Amino acid sequence: MRPENSPDGQRKSFIEEARRRQIIASAVQVISESGYAAASLARIAEHAGISKGVISYHFAGKDELMEQLVVQLYISGGEYMAPKIGAVRGLREQLRTYIATNLEFIDANRTYIAALHQVVLNLRDSAGNLRFATSDGEQAIIQPLIDLLAQGQAAAEFGTDFDPVRMAESIRDAIDGAAARAARSADFDTTAYSAHICRVFDIATQKAGQS
């Protein structure tokens, strides 16, 4: 039995993952309360009730911690959405569920979304370029939606008079725009917005003559 597959190894891995999530959660709170620039490792450690050295054990530095903050949000979003999308039948209903669950997750994680926006707008690579400004990450997020739309067209569940790529981009822009609005406005009604957007894209993807 490999050490990481032993009961002790599994317990250690679980504890380390829990600690990483705790540190990320504290980073989210510090960014939300004080801003990205003020979110030093020392301040995050203080919020988490641990030493700065504990953070350094789990993350190479602030940049890696900020990067993992973004990655973890997308992982958590996928964990929330995937079972709900997989539980419905039909590609049209899957599209509606994709949009609705995205917005449900945004509504339930407004503080995290607000922190993520600050990271995306500030974190830079060694060349000084914004870390999350590349197209690779965006493509990984949008490709499953493109595939769903294309499959729906092939199965005659959707109309064929739209480009799946352009439609997927429009859907993502509507969702990401809602995330930005929810991050800056506590009064933003994501439930009403979700119903509206689901209806808009249901109509936009219908077959000609369908109502």
mmCIF file of C-alpha atoms in Angstrom, residues 80-204:
data_model
loop_
_atom_site.group_PDB
_atom_site.id
_atom_site.type_symbol
_atom_site.label_atom_id
_atom_site.label_comp_id
_atom_site.label_asym_id
_atom_site.label_seq_id
_atom_site.Cartn_x
_atom_site.Cartn_y
_atom_site.Cartn_z
ATOM 1 C CA TYR A 80 -22.097 22.373 -7.381
ATOM 2 C CA MET A 81 -23.324 22.513 -10.965
ATOM 3 C CA ALA A 82 -22.328 19.165 -12.482
ATOM 4 C CA PRO A 83 -24.688 16.893 -10.463
ATOM 5 C CA LYS A 84 -27.629 19.210 -11.081
ATOM 6 C CA ILE A 85 -26.978 19.398 -14.819
ATOM 7 C CA GLY A 86 -26.453 15.645 -15.004
ATOM 8 C CA ALA A 87 -29.724 14.983 -13.199
ATOM 9 C CA VAL A 88 -31.943 16.554 -15.878
ATOM 10 C CA ARG A 89 -32.934 14.993 -19.196
ATOM 11 C CA GLY A 90 -32.681 16.693 -22.544
ATOM 12 C CA LEU A 91 -30.090 19.158 -23.793
ATOM 13 C CA ARG A 92 -32.484 22.111 -23.672
ATOM 14 C CA GLU A 93 -33.165 21.477 -19.987
ATOM 15 C CA GLN A 94 -29.444 20.995 -19.398
ATOM 16 C CA LEU A 95 -28.797 24.417 -20.916
ATOM 17 C CA ARG A 96 -31.408 26.002 -18.663
ATOM 18 C CA THR A 97 -29.908 24.228 -15.650
ATOM 19 C CA TYR A 98 -26.387 25.301 -16.660
ATOM 20 C CA ILE A 99 -27.455 28.946 -16.619
ATOM 21 C CA ALA A 100 -29.584 28.673 -13.474
ATOM 22 C CA THR A 101 -26.992 26.805 -11.404
ATOM 23 C CA ASN A 102 -24.249 29.225 -12.438
ATOM 24 C CA LEU A 103 -26.331 32.079 -11.101
ATOM 25 C CA GLU A 104 -27.367 30.162 -7.971
ATOM 26 C CA PHE A 105 -23.685 29.566 -7.196
ATOM 27 C CA ILE A 106 -22.841 33.217 -7.797
ATOM 28 C CA ASP A 107 -25.651 34.327 -5.484
ATOM 29 C CA ALA A 108 -24.500 31.979 -2.707
ATOM 30 C CA ASN A 109 -20.856 33.068 -2.986
ATOM 31 C CA ARG A 110 -20.968 36.830 -3.479
ATOM 32 C CA THR A 111 -18.057 37.561 -1.139
ATOM 33 C CA TYR A 112 -15.881 34.996 -2.892
ATOM 34 C CA ILE A 113 -16.914 36.326 -6.319
ATOM 35 C CA ALA A 114 -15.991 39.870 -5.269
ATOM 36 C CA ALA A 115 -12.561 38.688 -4.068
ATOM 37 C CA LEU A 116 -12.028 36.733 -7.284
ATOM 38 C CA HIS A 117 -12.691 39.851 -9.361
ATOM 39 C CA GLN A 118 -10.001 41.719 -7.438
ATOM 40 C CA VAL A 119 -7.522 38.895 -7.968
ATOM 41 C CA VAL A 120 -8.257 38.658 -11.696
ATOM 42 C CA LEU A 121 -7.739 42.411 -12.091
ATOM 43 C CA ASN A 122 -4.483 42.493 -10.090
ATOM 44 C CA LEU A 123 -2.553 39.224 -10.213
ATOM 45 C CA ARG A 124 0.281 39.380 -12.762
ATOM 46 C CA ASP A 125 2.811 36.894 -14.070
ATOM 47 C CA SER A 126 6.608 37.320 -14.118
ATOM 48 C CA ALA A 127 6.378 39.362 -17.316
ATOM 49 C CA GLY A 128 3.917 41.788 -15.773
ATOM 50 C CA ASN A 129 0.914 40.517 -17.705
ATOM 51 C CA LEU A 130 -2.395 39.805 -16.014
ATOM 52 C CA ARG A 131 -2.305 36.152 -14.987
ATOM 53 C CA PHE A 132 -5.886 35.370 -15.962
ATOM 54 C CA ALA A 133 -6.018 37.414 -19.170
ATOM 55 C CA THR A 134 -5.037 34.451 -21.364
ATOM 56 C CA SER A 135 -7.532 32.738 -23.653
ATOM 57 C CA ASP A 136 -6.603 29.205 -22.539
ATOM 58 C CA GLY A 137 -8.474 29.368 -19.255
ATOM 59 C CA GLU A 138 -11.491 30.984 -20.872
ATOM 60 C CA GLN A 139 -11.597 28.274 -23.531
ATOM 61 C CA ALA A 140 -11.578 25.526 -20.903
ATOM 62 C CA ILE A 141 -14.580 27.130 -19.204
ATOM 63 C CA ILE A 142 -16.617 27.767 -22.343
ATOM 64 C CA GLN A 143 -15.880 24.589 -24.338
ATOM 65 C CA PRO A 144 -18.386 22.333 -22.501
ATOM 66 C CA LEU A 145 -21.102 24.905 -23.231
ATOM 67 C CA ILE A 146 -20.141 25.028 -26.914
ATOM 68 C CA ASP A 147 -20.302 21.234 -27.013
ATOM 69 C CA LEU A 148 -23.734 21.190 -25.358
ATOM 70 C CA LEU A 149 -25.121 23.649 -27.907
ATOM 71 C CA ALA A 150 -23.614 21.776 -30.839
ATOM 72 C CA GLN A 151 -25.006 18.477 -29.541
ATOM 73 C CA GLY A 152 -28.406 20.099 -29.158
ATOM 74 C CA GLN A 153 -28.318 21.238 -32.757
ATOM 75 C CA ALA A 154 -27.262 17.776 -33.958
ATOM 76 C CA ALA A 155 -30.107 16.214 -31.954
ATOM 77 C CA ALA A 156 -32.600 18.759 -33.338
ATOM 78 C CA GLU A 157 -33.359 20.052 -29.830
ATOM 79 C CA PHE A 158 -32.005 23.473 -30.778
ATOM 80 C CA GLY A 159 -32.332 25.483 -33.948
ATOM 81 C CA THR A 160 -29.478 25.513 -36.437
ATOM 82 C CA ASP A 161 -29.556 29.198 -37.337
ATOM 83 C CA PHE A 162 -26.998 30.226 -34.707
ATOM 84 C CA ASP A 163 -23.276 29.648 -34.208
ATOM 85 C CA PRO A 164 -22.667 27.534 -31.066
ATOM 86 C CA VAL A 165 -19.439 29.427 -30.316
ATOM 87 C CA ARG A 166 -21.049 32.873 -30.554
ATOM 88 C CA MET A 167 -24.069 31.697 -28.560
ATOM 89 C CA ALA A 168 -21.855 30.181 -25.850
ATOM 90 C CA GLU A 169 -19.897 33.434 -25.632
ATOM 91 C CA SER A 170 -23.140 35.393 -25.264
ATOM 92 C CA ILE A 171 -24.346 33.080 -22.482
ATOM 93 C CA ARG A 172 -21.026 33.316 -20.634
ATOM 94 C CA ASP A 173 -21.011 37.114 -20.991
ATOM 95 C CA ALA A 174 -24.512 37.245 -19.472
ATOM 96 C CA ILE A 175 -23.416 35.037 -16.556
ATOM 97 C CA ASP A 176 -20.094 36.803 -15.978
ATOM 98 C CA GLY A 177 -21.814 40.177 -16.171
ATOM 99 C CA ALA A 178 -24.194 39.006 -13.452
ATOM 100 C CA ALA A 179 -21.228 37.926 -11.331
ATOM 101 C CA ALA A 180 -19.689 41.390 -11.589
ATOM 102 C CA ARG A 181 -23.001 43.042 -10.765
ATOM 103 C CA ALA A 182 -23.610 40.737 -7.786
ATOM 104 C CA ALA A 183 -20.114 41.484 -6.501
ATOM 105 C CA ARG A 184 -20.700 45.240 -6.425
ATOM 106 C CA SER A 185 -24.398 45.374 -5.551
ATOM 107 C CA ALA A 186 -25.950 43.598 -2.582
ATOM 108 C CA ASP A 187 -29.388 44.471 -3.966
ATOM 109 C CA PHE A 188 -28.893 42.670 -7.266
ATOM 110 C CA ASP A 189 -31.700 40.091 -7.627
ATOM 111 C CA THR A 190 -29.989 37.072 -9.166
ATOM 112 C CA THR A 191 -33.170 34.972 -8.973
ATOM 113 C CA ALA A 192 -35.142 37.368 -11.161
ATOM 114 C CA TYR A 193 -32.163 37.823 -13.473
ATOM 115 C CA SER A 194 -31.780 34.053 -13.793
ATOM 116 C CA ALA A 195 -35.406 33.596 -14.827
ATOM 117 C CA HIS A 196 -35.025 36.375 -17.394
ATOM 118 C CA ILE A 197 -31.784 35.055 -18.893
ATOM 119 C CA CYS A 198 -33.017 31.450 -19.005
ATOM 120 C CA ARG A 199 -36.035 32.667 -20.965
ATOM 121 C CA VAL A 200 -33.923 34.820 -23.309
ATOM 122 C CA PHE A 201 -31.588 31.980 -24.271
ATOM 123 C CA ASP A 202 -34.381 29.447 -24.467
ATOM 124 C CA ILE A 203 -35.979 31.633 -27.137
ATOM 125 C CA ALA A 204 -32.626 32.337 -28.824
#
